[in-house]
Coordinates of C-alpha atoms in Angstrom, one line a residue:
Chain A
A1 CA 0.1 0.0 -0.1
P2 CA 1.2 3.5 -0.9
C3 CA 2.7 5.4 2.1
P4 CA 4.1 8.8 1.3
T5 CA 7.5 10.2 2.4
P6 CA 7.7 11.3 5.1
C7 CA 4.8 9.1 6.8
R8 CA 5.6 5.3 8.1
C9 CA 2.5 3.0 7.6
D10 CA 2.5 0.0 9.3
G11 CA 1.0 -1.6 6.4
D12 CA -2.3 -2.5 8.5
G13 CA -4.2 0.9 7.7
G14 CA -1.8 3.2 9.9
A15 CA -0.4 6.2 9.3
D16 CA 2.1 8.1 11.5
C17 CA 3.1 11.7 10.0
S18 CA 3.8 13.4 12.8
G19 CA 6.5 15.7 13.7
K20 CA 7.8 16.3 10.3
G21 CA 7.0 20.0 9.9
L22 CA 4.2 19.4 7.1
P23 CA 2.6 22.4 6.2
A24 CA -0.3 20.6 4.5
V25 CA -1.9 17.2 5.1
P26 CA 0.5 14.8 2.9
A27 CA -1.2 13.1 -0.2
G28 CA -1.1 9.7 -1.7
L29 CA -1.7 8.0 1.8
S30 CA -3.9 4.5 1.3
A31 CA -7.3 4.5 0.5
F32 CA -7.7 1.8 3.4
T33 CA -6.0 4.4 5.8
Y34 CA -7.9 4.1 9.2
Y35 CA -5.4 5.5 11.5
L36 CA -3.8 8.6 11.0
D37 CA -1.6 10.9 12.9
I38 CA -0.6 14.6 11.4
S39 CA 0.0 15.8 15.0
M40 CA 2.7 18.3 15.8
N41 CA 3.2 19.6 12.4
N42 CA 2.5 23.5 10.8
I43 CA -1.0 23.1 8.9
T44 CA -2.4 25.9 9.2
E45 CA -6.0 25.5 7.9
L46 CA -7.8 22.0 6.3
P47 CA -9.3 22.9 2.9
A48 CA -12.2 21.3 1.3
S49 CA -12.3 17.4 1.0
V50 CA -8.8 16.9 2.0
F51 CA -9.7 13.9 3.5
R52 CA -12.0 12.8 0.4
N53 CA -9.9 9.7 -0.4
L54 CA -9.9 8.0 2.9
P55 CA -13.4 7.2 3.6
Y56 CA -11.9 4.4 6.1
L57 CA -10.6 6.6 8.6
E58 CA -11.4 5.9 12.3
E59 CA -9.2 7.8 13.8
L60 CA -7.8 11.4 12.7
R61 CA -5.0 13.2 15.0
L62 CA -4.1 16.8 14.3
A63 CA -3.1 17.6 17.6
G64 CA -0.3 20.8 17.8
N65 CA -0.6 21.7 14.7
D66 CA -1.2 25.8 13.6
L67 CA -4.7 25.4 12.8
A68 CA -6.8 28.2 12.8
F69 CA -9.6 27.5 9.7
I70 CA -11.1 24.4 8.9
H71 CA -13.4 24.5 5.9
P72 CA -16.8 23.7 6.4
E73 CA -16.6 20.6 3.8
A74 CA -12.9 19.5 5.2
L75 CA -14.1 16.6 6.8
S76 CA -16.9 15.4 4.2
G77 CA -17.2 11.6 3.7
L78 CA -15.4 10.5 7.0
Q79 CA -18.8 8.5 7.9
H80 CA -16.7 6.3 9.8
L81 CA -14.4 8.9 12.2
K82 CA -14.8 7.7 16.0
V83 CA -11.7 9.9 17.2
L84 CA -11.0 13.7 16.2
M85 CA -8.2 15.2 18.2
L86 CA -8.1 18.9 17.8
Q87 CA -6.5 20.2 20.7
N88 CA -3.2 22.4 20.8
N89 CA -4.3 24.5 17.6
Q90 CA -5.3 28.5 17.3
L91 CA -9.4 27.7 16.7
K92 CA -11.4 30.6 17.8
T93 CA -14.7 28.7 17.3
V94 CA -15.8 25.5 17.4
P95 CA -15.9 24.4 13.5
S96 CA -19.9 23.2 13.8
K97 CA -20.4 23.0 10.2
A98 CA -17.2 20.6 9.5
L99 CA -18.5 18.3 12.5
K100 CA -22.0 18.0 11.0
G101 CA -21.1 14.9 9.1
L102 CA -19.4 13.0 11.6
H103 CA -22.1 10.8 12.8
A104 CA -20.1 7.7 14.2
L105 CA -17.7 10.3 16.1
Q106 CA -17.2 9.1 19.6
S107 CA -14.5 11.2 20.9
L108 CA -13.8 14.9 20.3
R109 CA -10.9 17.0 21.5
L110 CA -11.1 20.9 21.2
D111 CA -8.9 21.2 24.1
A112 CA -5.7 23.9 24.4
N113 CA -7.3 26.1 21.5
H114 CA -8.5 30.0 21.6
I115 CA -12.3 29.4 21.6
T116 CA -14.5 32.0 22.5
V117 CA -17.5 31.1 20.3
V118 CA -19.7 27.3 20.4
P119 CA -22.2 27.8 17.6
E120 CA -25.8 26.7 18.4
D121 CA -25.4 23.9 15.9
S122 CA -22.0 22.6 17.2
F123 CA -22.6 19.2 17.7
E124 CA -25.5 18.7 16.1
G125 CA -25.7 14.9 14.5
L126 CA -22.9 13.9 17.0
L127 CA -25.3 11.2 18.1
Q128 CA -22.9 8.9 19.2
L129 CA -20.5 11.5 21.1
R130 CA -19.2 10.1 24.4
H131 CA -16.1 12.3 25.4
L132 CA -15.9 15.9 24.7
W133 CA -12.9 18.1 25.7
L134 CA -13.3 21.6 25.7
D135 CA -11.1 22.8 28.5
D136 CA -8.4 25.1 28.1
N137 CA -9.8 27.6 25.8
S138 CA -11.5 31.3 26.3
L139 CA -15.1 30.2 26.8
M140 CA -16.8 32.6 29.1
E141 CA -19.9 30.8 29.8
V142 CA -21.4 27.1 29.4
P143 CA -22.6 26.7 25.7
V144 CA -26.0 25.7 26.9
A145 CA -27.7 25.2 23.7
P146 CA -25.2 23.5 22.3
L147 CA -24.9 20.7 24.7
S148 CA -28.2 20.0 24.7
N149 CA -27.5 17.9 21.5
L150 CA -26.1 15.0 22.7
P151 CA -27.6 12.0 24.7
S152 CA -24.8 10.0 24.5
L153 CA -22.2 12.6 26.0
Q154 CA -20.2 10.2 29.0
A155 CA -17.3 12.4 29.8
L156 CA -17.1 16.2 29.4
T157 CA -14.3 18.6 30.7
L158 CA -15.0 22.8 30.3
A159 CA -12.1 23.3 32.8
L160 CA -9.7 25.9 32.5
N161 CA -11.6 28.6 30.5
R162 CA -13.5 31.4 32.0
I163 CA -17.0 30.3 33.1
S164 CA -18.2 32.5 35.9
H165 CA -21.8 31.4 36.2
I166 CA -23.7 28.4 35.8
P167 CA -27.6 28.8 34.8
D168 CA -30.0 26.6 35.9
S169 CA -30.7 23.7 33.2
A170 CA -27.4 24.1 31.9
F171 CA -26.8 20.7 31.4
A172 CA -30.6 19.5 31.0
N173 CA -30.3 17.1 28.3
L174 CA -26.9 15.3 29.2
S175 CA -28.8 12.5 30.8
S176 CA -25.7 10.2 30.0
L177 CA -23.3 12.0 31.3
V178 CA -20.9 10.6 34.2
V179 CA -18.0 12.9 34.3
L180 CA -18.1 16.9 34.4
H181 CA -14.8 18.7 34.9
L182 CA -15.5 22.4 35.7
H183 CA -12.0 23.1 37.7
N184 CA -10.0 26.3 37.4
N185 CA -13.0 28.5 36.0
K186 CA -14.1 31.8 37.7
I187 CA -17.3 30.4 39.1
K188 CA -18.9 32.5 41.3
E189 CA -22.4 31.4 41.3
I190 CA -24.6 28.8 40.5
G191 CA -28.0 28.3 39.8
E192 CA -30.0 26.2 42.5
H193 CA -30.9 24.0 39.3
C194 CA -28.2 24.0 37.4
F195 CA -27.2 20.5 37.5
N196 CA -31.0 19.3 36.8
G197 CA -31.1 16.4 34.3
L198 CA -27.7 15.0 35.2
E199 CA -29.3 11.8 37.2
N200 CA -26.2 9.9 36.1
L201 CA -23.4 12.0 36.9
E202 CA -20.5 10.5 39.1
T203 CA -17.8 13.1 39.4
L204 CA -18.3 16.7 39.6
D205 CA -15.0 18.7 39.8
L206 CA -15.8 22.5 41.0
N207 CA -12.0 22.7 42.3
Y208 CA -10.7 26.2 42.0
N209 CA -13.4 28.4 41.3
N210 CA -14.8 31.4 43.4
L211 CA -17.7 30.0 44.8
L212 CA -19.4 31.7 47.9
E213 CA -21.5 29.6 48.5
F214 CA -22.4 25.8 48.9
P215 CA -23.3 24.4 45.5
E216 CA -26.6 23.4 46.6
A217 CA -27.5 22.3 43.4
I218 CA -25.7 19.2 43.8
K219 CA -29.2 17.9 45.5
A220 CA -30.1 16.8 41.8
L221 CA -27.3 13.9 41.5
P222 CA -28.3 11.0 43.2
N223 CA -25.6 9.0 41.8
L224 CA -22.7 11.1 42.5
K225 CA -19.5 9.8 44.2
E226 CA -16.9 11.7 44.0
L227 CA -17.2 15.9 44.5
G228 CA -14.9 18.1 44.6
F229 CA -14.7 22.2 45.5
H230 CA -11.8 22.7 47.5
S231 CA -10.1 25.7 46.8
N232 CA -12.9 28.3 46.8
N233 CA -14.7 30.4 48.7
I234 CA -17.0 28.6 50.5
A235 CA -17.5 29.8 54.7
V236 CA -20.4 27.3 55.3
I237 CA -21.7 23.7 54.6
P238 CA -25.2 23.8 55.6
D239 CA -27.2 21.1 57.1
G240 CA -28.3 18.2 55.3
A241 CA -25.6 19.0 52.5
F242 CA -25.1 15.8 51.3
S243 CA -28.6 14.2 52.0
Q244 CA -29.4 13.6 48.4
N245 CA -25.9 12.1 47.3
P246 CA -26.1 9.1 49.5
L247 CA -23.6 7.3 47.6
L248 CA -20.8 10.0 47.7
R249 CA -17.2 8.1 48.4
A250 CA -14.9 11.3 48.7
I251 CA -15.5 14.7 49.1
H252 CA -12.4 17.1 48.3
L253 CA -13.2 20.7 50.3
Y254 CA -10.2 21.7 51.9
D255 CA -8.8 25.4 51.2
N256 CA -12.2 26.9 52.0
P257 CA -12.6 29.7 54.7
L258 CA -15.0 27.2 56.0
S259 CA -16.6 28.8 59.6
F260 CA -19.5 27.2 60.1
V261 CA -20.1 23.0 59.1
G262 CA -24.0 22.0 59.7
S263 CA -24.2 18.8 62.7
T264 CA -26.1 16.6 60.1
A265 CA -24.2 17.7 56.7
F266 CA -22.4 14.3 56.7
R267 CA -25.3 12.0 58.0
N268 CA -25.8 8.6 56.0
L269 CA -22.8 8.9 54.1
S270 CA -22.0 4.8 53.8
E271 CA -19.7 4.8 51.3
L272 CA -17.6 7.7 52.7
H273 CA -14.0 6.4 53.7
S274 CA -12.3 9.8 54.5
L275 CA -13.5 13.4 55.6
I276 CA -11.7 15.9 56.0
V277 CA -12.3 19.3 57.6
R278 CA -10.2 21.9 59.0
G279 CA -10.3 25.3 60.4
A280 CA -14.1 25.1 60.5
S281 CA -13.6 27.9 63.3
M282 CA -17.2 28.5 64.3
V283 CA -18.0 25.1 65.1
L284 CA -19.6 24.3 68.5
R285 CA -20.8 20.7 68.3
F286 CA -19.3 17.2 66.8
P287 CA -20.8 16.6 63.5
D288 CA -23.3 13.8 63.6
L289 CA -21.8 10.8 61.4
N290 CA -24.8 8.2 62.2
G291 CA -24.9 5.9 59.1
T292 CA -21.8 7.0 57.8
E293 CA -20.3 3.7 59.2
N294 CA -17.8 3.2 56.5
L295 CA -15.6 5.7 57.4
E296 CA -11.5 5.2 58.2
S297 CA -10.4 8.4 58.5
L298 CA -11.7 11.3 60.0
T299 CA -9.7 14.8 60.5
L300 CA -11.5 17.5 62.3
T301 CA -9.7 20.4 63.9
G302 CA -9.7 23.7 64.4
T303 CA -13.0 24.1 65.7
K304 CA -14.7 25.0 68.9
I305 CA -15.9 21.1 69.7
D306 CA -15.3 20.3 73.7
T307 CA -16.9 17.3 73.8
I308 CA -17.1 14.0 71.5
P309 CA -20.1 12.1 71.5
A310 CA -19.6 8.6 73.2
S311 CA -21.1 7.1 70.8
L312 CA -18.5 7.8 68.1
C313 CA -17.4 4.3 67.9
E314 CA -20.8 2.9 67.9
D315 CA -21.2 4.4 64.6
L316 CA -17.5 4.5 63.2
K317 CA -16.5 0.9 63.9
L318 CA -13.9 1.2 60.8
L319 CA -12.3 4.2 61.9
R320 CA -8.6 3.6 61.5
T321 CA -7.2 7.3 61.8
L322 CA -8.9 9.6 63.9
D323 CA -7.1 13.8 64.3
L324 CA -9.0 15.8 66.4
S325 CA -6.4 18.0 67.1
Y326 CA -6.2 22.0 67.7
N327 CA -10.3 21.4 69.1
E328 CA -11.1 22.5 72.7
I329 CA -11.9 19.0 73.8
E330 CA -12.0 18.8 77.5
E331 CA -13.0 15.4 78.2
L332 CA -12.3 11.7 76.3
P333 CA -14.8 9.5 76.1
S334 CA -14.1 5.8 75.8
F335 CA -12.9 4.3 72.2
Q336 CA -13.3 1.1 72.9
G337 CA -15.7 0.1 70.0
C338 CA -12.9 1.5 67.6
T339 CA -10.8 -1.6 67.6
K340 CA -9.0 -0.7 64.2
L341 CA -7.9 2.3 65.2
E342 CA -4.6 2.7 64.6
E343 CA -4.0 6.6 64.8
I344 CA -5.3 9.1 67.7
T345 CA -4.3 12.8 67.5
L346 CA -5.6 15.0 70.2
Q347 CA -3.0 17.8 70.1
H348 CA -4.0 21.4 71.4
N349 CA -6.8 20.6 73.2
R350 CA -7.7 21.0 76.8
I351 CA -7.7 17.3 78.3
K352 CA -7.0 17.4 81.9
G353 CA -6.8 13.6 82.8
I354 CA -7.2 9.8 81.0
Q355 CA -9.5 7.4 82.3
A356 CA -8.8 3.7 82.7
D357 CA -11.3 2.8 80.0
V358 CA -10.5 5.6 77.3
F359 CA -8.0 3.4 75.1
R360 CA -9.3 0.0 76.4
G361 CA -9.5 -2.4 73.5
L362 CA -7.5 -0.3 71.1
A363 CA -4.9 -3.4 70.2
S364 CA -4.3 -1.8 66.9
L365 CA -3.1 1.5 68.1
R366 CA 0.2 2.6 67.1
L367 CA 0.4 6.3 67.4
L368 CA -1.1 8.6 70.4
D369 CA -0.4 11.9 70.1
L370 CA -1.9 13.9 73.1
S371 CA 0.3 17.0 73.3
R372 CA -0.2 20.3 74.3
N373 CA -3.2 19.5 76.5
Q374 CA -3.3 20.0 80.4
I375 CA -3.4 16.3 81.6
R376 CA -2.2 16.1 85.1
S377 CA -3.2 12.7 85.7
I378 CA -3.6 9.2 83.8
H379 CA -5.1 6.2 85.6
K380 CA -2.3 3.4 85.8
D381 CA -4.3 0.9 83.5
A382 CA -5.0 3.6 80.9
F383 CA -2.4 2.0 78.3
M384 CA -2.6 -1.8 79.6
S385 CA -4.3 -2.4 76.5
L386 CA -1.8 -0.8 73.8
T387 CA -0.1 -3.4 72.8
S388 CA 0.9 -2.1 69.2
L389 CA 1.9 1.5 70.5
T390 CA 5.1 2.4 69.2
N391 CA 4.7 6.3 69.2
L392 CA 3.3 8.4 73.0
D393 CA 3.7 11.7 72.5
L394 CA 2.4 13.4 76.1
S395 CA 4.9 16.5 75.7
S396 CA 3.6 19.8 76.9
N397 CA 1.2 18.9 79.5
A398 CA 1.0 18.8 83.3
L399 CA 1.9 15.7 84.4
L400 CA 3.4 14.4 87.9
T401 CA 4.3 10.5 86.7
L402 CA 3.5 8.5 83.8
P403 CA 2.3 4.8 83.8
T404 CA 4.2 2.8 82.3
S405 CA 2.3 -0.7 81.9
G406 CA 1.2 -1.4 78.4
L407 CA 4.3 0.8 77.2
G408 CA 6.7 -1.9 76.9
G409 CA 6.9 -1.9 73.0
L410 CA 7.2 2.0 72.5
N411 CA 10.0 3.0 70.5
Q412 CA 9.3 7.0 70.9
L413 CA 8.2 8.9 74.2
K414 CA 7.8 12.4 74.4
L415 CA 7.1 14.0 77.7
A416 CA 9.0 16.9 77.4
G417 CA 7.4 20.3 78.7
N418 CA 5.8 17.9 82.1
M419 CA 7.5 20.6 84.3
D420 CA 6.0 18.8 87.3
M421 CA 7.2 15.8 86.5
K422 CA 10.7 15.3 88.4
G423 CA 11.0 11.9 89.5
S424 CA 13.0 9.3 87.3
L425 CA 11.4 7.1 84.5
S426 CA 12.3 3.0 84.8
A427 CA 14.1 2.0 81.6
K428 CA 13.4 -1.4 82.1
D429 CA 9.8 -0.7 81.4
L430 CA 10.4 0.8 78.0
Q431 CA 13.0 -1.8 76.8
K432 CA 12.2 -0.9 73.1
L433 CA 12.9 2.8 73.5
R434 CA 14.6 4.6 70.7
T435 CA 13.7 8.2 71.1
L436 CA 12.9 9.9 74.2
S437 CA 12.5 12.9 75.0
V438 CA 12.1 14.2 79.4
P439 CA 11.7 17.5 81.2
Y440 CA 15.2 17.5 83.0
A441 CA 18.6 16.2 81.3
Y442 CA 19.1 14.1 84.6
Q443 CA 16.0 11.6 83.5
C444 CA 18.0 11.0 80.7
C445 CA 20.7 9.4 82.6
A446 CA 18.5 6.0 83.4
F447 CA 18.9 5.7 79.4
G448 CA 22.5 5.4 79.3
G449 CA 23.4 9.3 79.5
C450 CA 27.5 9.1 79.2
D451 CA 28.7 10.2 82.6
A452 CA 26.3 8.1 84.4
Y453 CA 27.1 4.8 82.5
L454 CA 30.7 5.3 82.4
N455 CA 31.1 6.1 86.5
T456 CA 29.5 2.9 86.9
N457 CA 30.8 0.7 84.3
P458 CA 34.4 2.1 83.9
D459 CA 36.0 -0.6 82.0
Q460 CA 33.6 -0.3 79.1
G461 CA 33.5 2.2 76.2
S462 CA 36.7 4.0 77.0
K463 CA 39.2 4.5 74.1
S464 CA 43.3 3.6 74.7
D465 CA 43.6 7.4 75.2
G466 CA 40.9 7.5 78.1
S467 CA 38.4 9.8 75.6
R468 CA 35.0 8.7 76.1
K469 CA 33.4 7.3 72.6
K470 CA 30.3 8.5 71.7
I471 CA 28.7 6.2 68.8
M472 CA 26.4 8.6 67.5
Y473 CA 26.1 12.2 67.9
S474 CA 23.8 14.7 66.9
P475 CA 23.3 18.6 67.3
G476 CA 21.4 18.5 70.7
E477 CA 21.4 14.7 71.2
E478 CA 23.9 12.9 72.7
V479 CA 23.7 9.1 72.8
C480 CA 26.3 7.0 74.3
E481 CA 26.0 3.3 74.0
G482 CA 25.9 1.7 77.6
S483 CA 28.5 -0.8 76.0
V484 CA 30.8 -1.2 72.5
A485 CA 32.6 -3.9 71.5
E486 CA 33.3 -2.1 68.2
D487 CA 35.9 -4.9 67.3
E488 CA 33.5 -7.7 67.2
G489 CA 31.1 -5.5 65.8
E490 CA 28.5 -6.7 68.2
R491 CA 26.1 -4.0 70.0
I492 CA 24.8 -5.2 73.5
Q493 CA 22.9 -2.4 74.3
L494 CA 20.9 -0.4 71.6
A495 CA 21.2 3.6 71.2
V496 CA 18.6 5.6 73.0
H497 CA 18.3 9.3 71.3
C498 CA 17.8 10.9 74.6
S499 CA 16.9 14.7 75.0
P500 CA 17.7 17.2 76.5
P501 CA 21.3 15.4 76.6
T502 CA 23.3 15.6 80.1
G503 CA 26.6 17.0 79.9
A504 CA 29.2 19.1 81.9
F505 CA 26.6 21.4 83.4
K506 CA 23.9 19.1 83.5
P507 CA 25.7 16.2 85.3
C508 CA 24.1 12.8 86.0
E509 CA 25.9 13.0 89.1
H510 CA 25.2 16.1 91.1
L511 CA 27.0 17.1 94.0
L512 CA 25.4 15.2 96.6
G513 CA 26.1 12.0 94.6
S514 CA 23.6 10.2 91.7
W515 CA 20.5 11.3 91.0
M516 CA 18.9 8.1 91.0
Chain B
E1 CA 14.3 31.0 21.6
V2 CA 14.4 27.0 22.3
P3 CA 17.8 25.9 23.0
P4 CA 18.7 23.7 20.3
S5 CA 19.1 20.8 22.2
C6 CA 16.3 20.1 23.7
S7 CA 13.7 18.1 22.0
R8 CA 10.4 18.9 20.2
G9 CA 8.1 21.0 22.2
C10 CA 10.4 21.9 25.1
E11 CA 11.2 25.1 26.5
L12 CA 13.8 23.9 29.3
C13 CA 16.1 20.6 29.2
S14 CA 18.9 18.7 30.8
E15 CA 21.2 16.3 29.1
Y16 CA 20.4 13.3 31.8
N17 CA 16.7 14.0 32.2
G18 CA 15.4 15.4 28.8
C19 CA 12.7 17.8 29.1
L20 CA 12.1 19.6 32.5
K21 CA 9.3 22.2 31.2
C22 CA 7.6 21.8 28.1
L23 CA 6.2 24.7 25.8
P24 CA 2.8 26.0 27.3
R25 CA -0.2 23.3 26.9
L26 CA 1.7 20.8 25.9
F27 CA 1.8 17.8 28.1
I28 CA 5.0 16.5 29.8
L29 CA 5.4 12.7 29.9
L30 CA 7.8 11.3 32.2
E31 CA 9.3 8.2 30.6
R32 CA 11.6 5.7 32.6
N33 CA 14.7 4.4 31.6
D34 CA 16.1 2.0 34.3
I35 CA 16.7 4.5 37.0
R36 CA 16.5 7.8 35.2
Q37 CA 13.3 9.4 34.0
T38 CA 13.1 11.4 30.9
G39 CA 10.7 14.1 30.3
V40 CA 8.9 14.5 26.7
C41 CA 6.2 16.8 25.6
L42 CA 3.4 16.1 23.5
A43 CA 0.1 17.2 22.6
S44 CA -1.7 14.1 23.2
C45 CA -0.6 11.5 25.8
P46 CA -0.1 8.1 24.9
V47 CA -2.3 5.1 25.4
G48 CA -2.9 4.3 28.9
Y49 CA -2.2 7.6 30.1
F50 CA -4.7 10.8 30.1
G51 CA -3.5 14.4 30.0
V52 CA -4.5 16.7 33.2
R53 CA -4.4 20.2 32.3
N54 CA -3.4 22.6 35.4
P55 CA -2.9 26.7 35.2
D56 CA 1.1 25.8 35.8
M57 CA 1.7 22.7 33.9
N58 CA 0.2 19.9 31.8
K59 CA 1.1 16.3 32.7
C60 CA 0.4 12.8 31.3
T61 CA -0.9 10.8 34.1
K62 CA -0.9 7.0 34.0
C63 CA -5.0 5.5 33.9
K64 CA -4.7 3.5 37.2
I65 CA -9.0 2.3 36.8
D66 CA -8.7 -1.8 36.9
N67 CA -8.6 -3.5 33.6
C68 CA -9.0 -0.2 31.5
E69 CA -6.6 0.5 28.2
A70 CA -7.3 4.5 27.7
C71 CA -9.1 6.9 30.0
F72 CA -10.7 10.1 30.0
S73 CA -9.3 10.9 33.5
R74 CA -8.6 9.3 36.9
N75 CA -12.0 7.7 37.3
F76 CA -13.7 7.3 34.0
C77 CA -12.3 4.6 31.4
T78 CA -12.7 5.3 27.3
K79 CA -11.3 1.9 26.5
C80 CA -11.6 -1.8 28.2
K81 CA -8.5 -4.6 27.7
E82 CA -9.6 -7.1 25.1
G83 CA -12.2 -8.9 26.2
L84 CA -13.9 -6.9 28.6
Y85 CA -17.1 -4.9 28.5
L86 CA -17.3 -0.9 29.0
H87 CA -20.0 0.8 31.1
R88 CA -19.9 4.4 32.2
G89 CA -16.4 4.9 32.3
R90 CA -15.6 1.2 34.1
C91 CA -14.7 -2.0 32.8
Y92 CA -16.8 -5.4 33.2
S93 CA -16.6 -9.2 32.7
S94 CA -20.1 -9.0 31.7
C95 CA -22.5 -6.0 31.0
P96 CA -24.6 -5.1 34.4
D97 CA -28.4 -5.9 34.2
G98 CA -30.4 -4.2 32.0
F99 CA -27.8 -3.5 29.5
T100 CA -26.8 -5.1 26.8
T101 CA -24.0 -5.1 24.2
P102 CA -25.3 -4.1 20.7
N103 CA -24.4 -5.7 17.6
G104 CA -20.9 -6.7 18.3
T105 CA -19.5 -3.7 20.4
M106 CA -17.5 -3.8 23.3
E107 CA -20.0 -1.0 25.2
C108 CA -22.8 -2.0 27.4
T109 CA -26.0 0.4 26.2
S110 CA -29.8 0.1 27.9

């Protein structure tokens, strides 16, 4: 079969003439060509009937040329064309006349042009069109009339345009639409019924716009699974916000100046696995999550919430991570029902004490951050069940002592900032510790602080020149191995990074003898 | 003026990693050659990838939908692997109830 220079033909109807600096569509292609790639050339216009000899063409790639004009008859005869790629060109309007006869067209790319006008008859006759790209153009409004001719359309992007408003019934006839991208526009307000007719829509992307109010119009979307409106200017998420969207799996709402979230906003979302609400500073009550039972990750920070409902773990049995930091929580309920919890973050609240049953049954808990609260007392059995706990942060509280039963598996413990805690810690209860921060340097001594250890074990660890051996030393943290046998490469006691480090001015031995 | 050494459509490149920044509106595709990643600029992403357009960068991103060969976005497939049926952007071994495939296509319709 003929294959004009400089194209490459695969002998099976495919012709690749891309990136050859061609000024025009090459002539002399086989009549049986079904795939033609002439992208990334220098073609500025398509004259009439330029593809008349290619009646079997199914895919035509013209992306990345300098197309500014397409003759109304340019694509005539292409009855079998399914895919037409015109992205990255210089078109200022949709070539509506040229598209008219393409009855088999399924995918049409017009993205990254300079389209400001979409003639009303633009997509007439394209009854098979499923995917339409109009993103990265200069549209000032949603092309409502042209979009009303597309009964088979399933995926549409109008992202990266200059759309500022969505009128009611903008997409009324798009009953097959599944995905709608409107991100990176200038959408400030939307009609309360603007999404009417989209009963099959599953993904709606409104990210990076200027929305001032919560998009109530989503109530018309019973099949919505993923909703994004992050990076807007929304201050309030009302009660019942998602009551008509029971299938929601993901809601992206960060980077909004949220000040209020209705307590019933997130009820009955049984498909939701993760919920992140940060900085809703006027929220007073914990949201009602009844019916949102498959939540695995909950982040709710920066509010005025002072109480966690006792029923939390009845509703959220599958919870794995819970971040309630930067609220005003004073008291903790029992998390007993949340047996899958792996991480709890409660830093920067007003918690005063930890009862025996708060963490009971949490055998999977690895990380517990209770730093920057006002905790004075912890029940001696509070950590008993935490067999998987490796990371405990109790820094900046008001503790006098620390109950260590149940903490045998810890490898990181932070107690700095508990200035009333003056007693020493028992190293034998914390065998696997690697990193420790304590209120006072001398409390490091029990964990292998250089002076203390070497004084009680003079024969170990000194080099022949008498200087002390420091195995690892990083600024602000002194690490001494209890006993080093470097020649044999064997380590008996593993290192503990303990801070603040002991030293000349913070000796383990005070004038009247050992602190221990 | 684009440095002569850069590949087509590239605005900034390095000898070791190919293109680092494409001309506006082109997609950058990161190809892996052993441990090295090489940037290439394209007007359309290859099969198995979709183009994500953002104000500051356009990128080819891998389709991550089960059994999907070509996709429109992260969660919408446009073509399934051999022998599977396409229905509303997902791939199935058979059409869901109430849907069939007309005249030999591999797409379920009601």
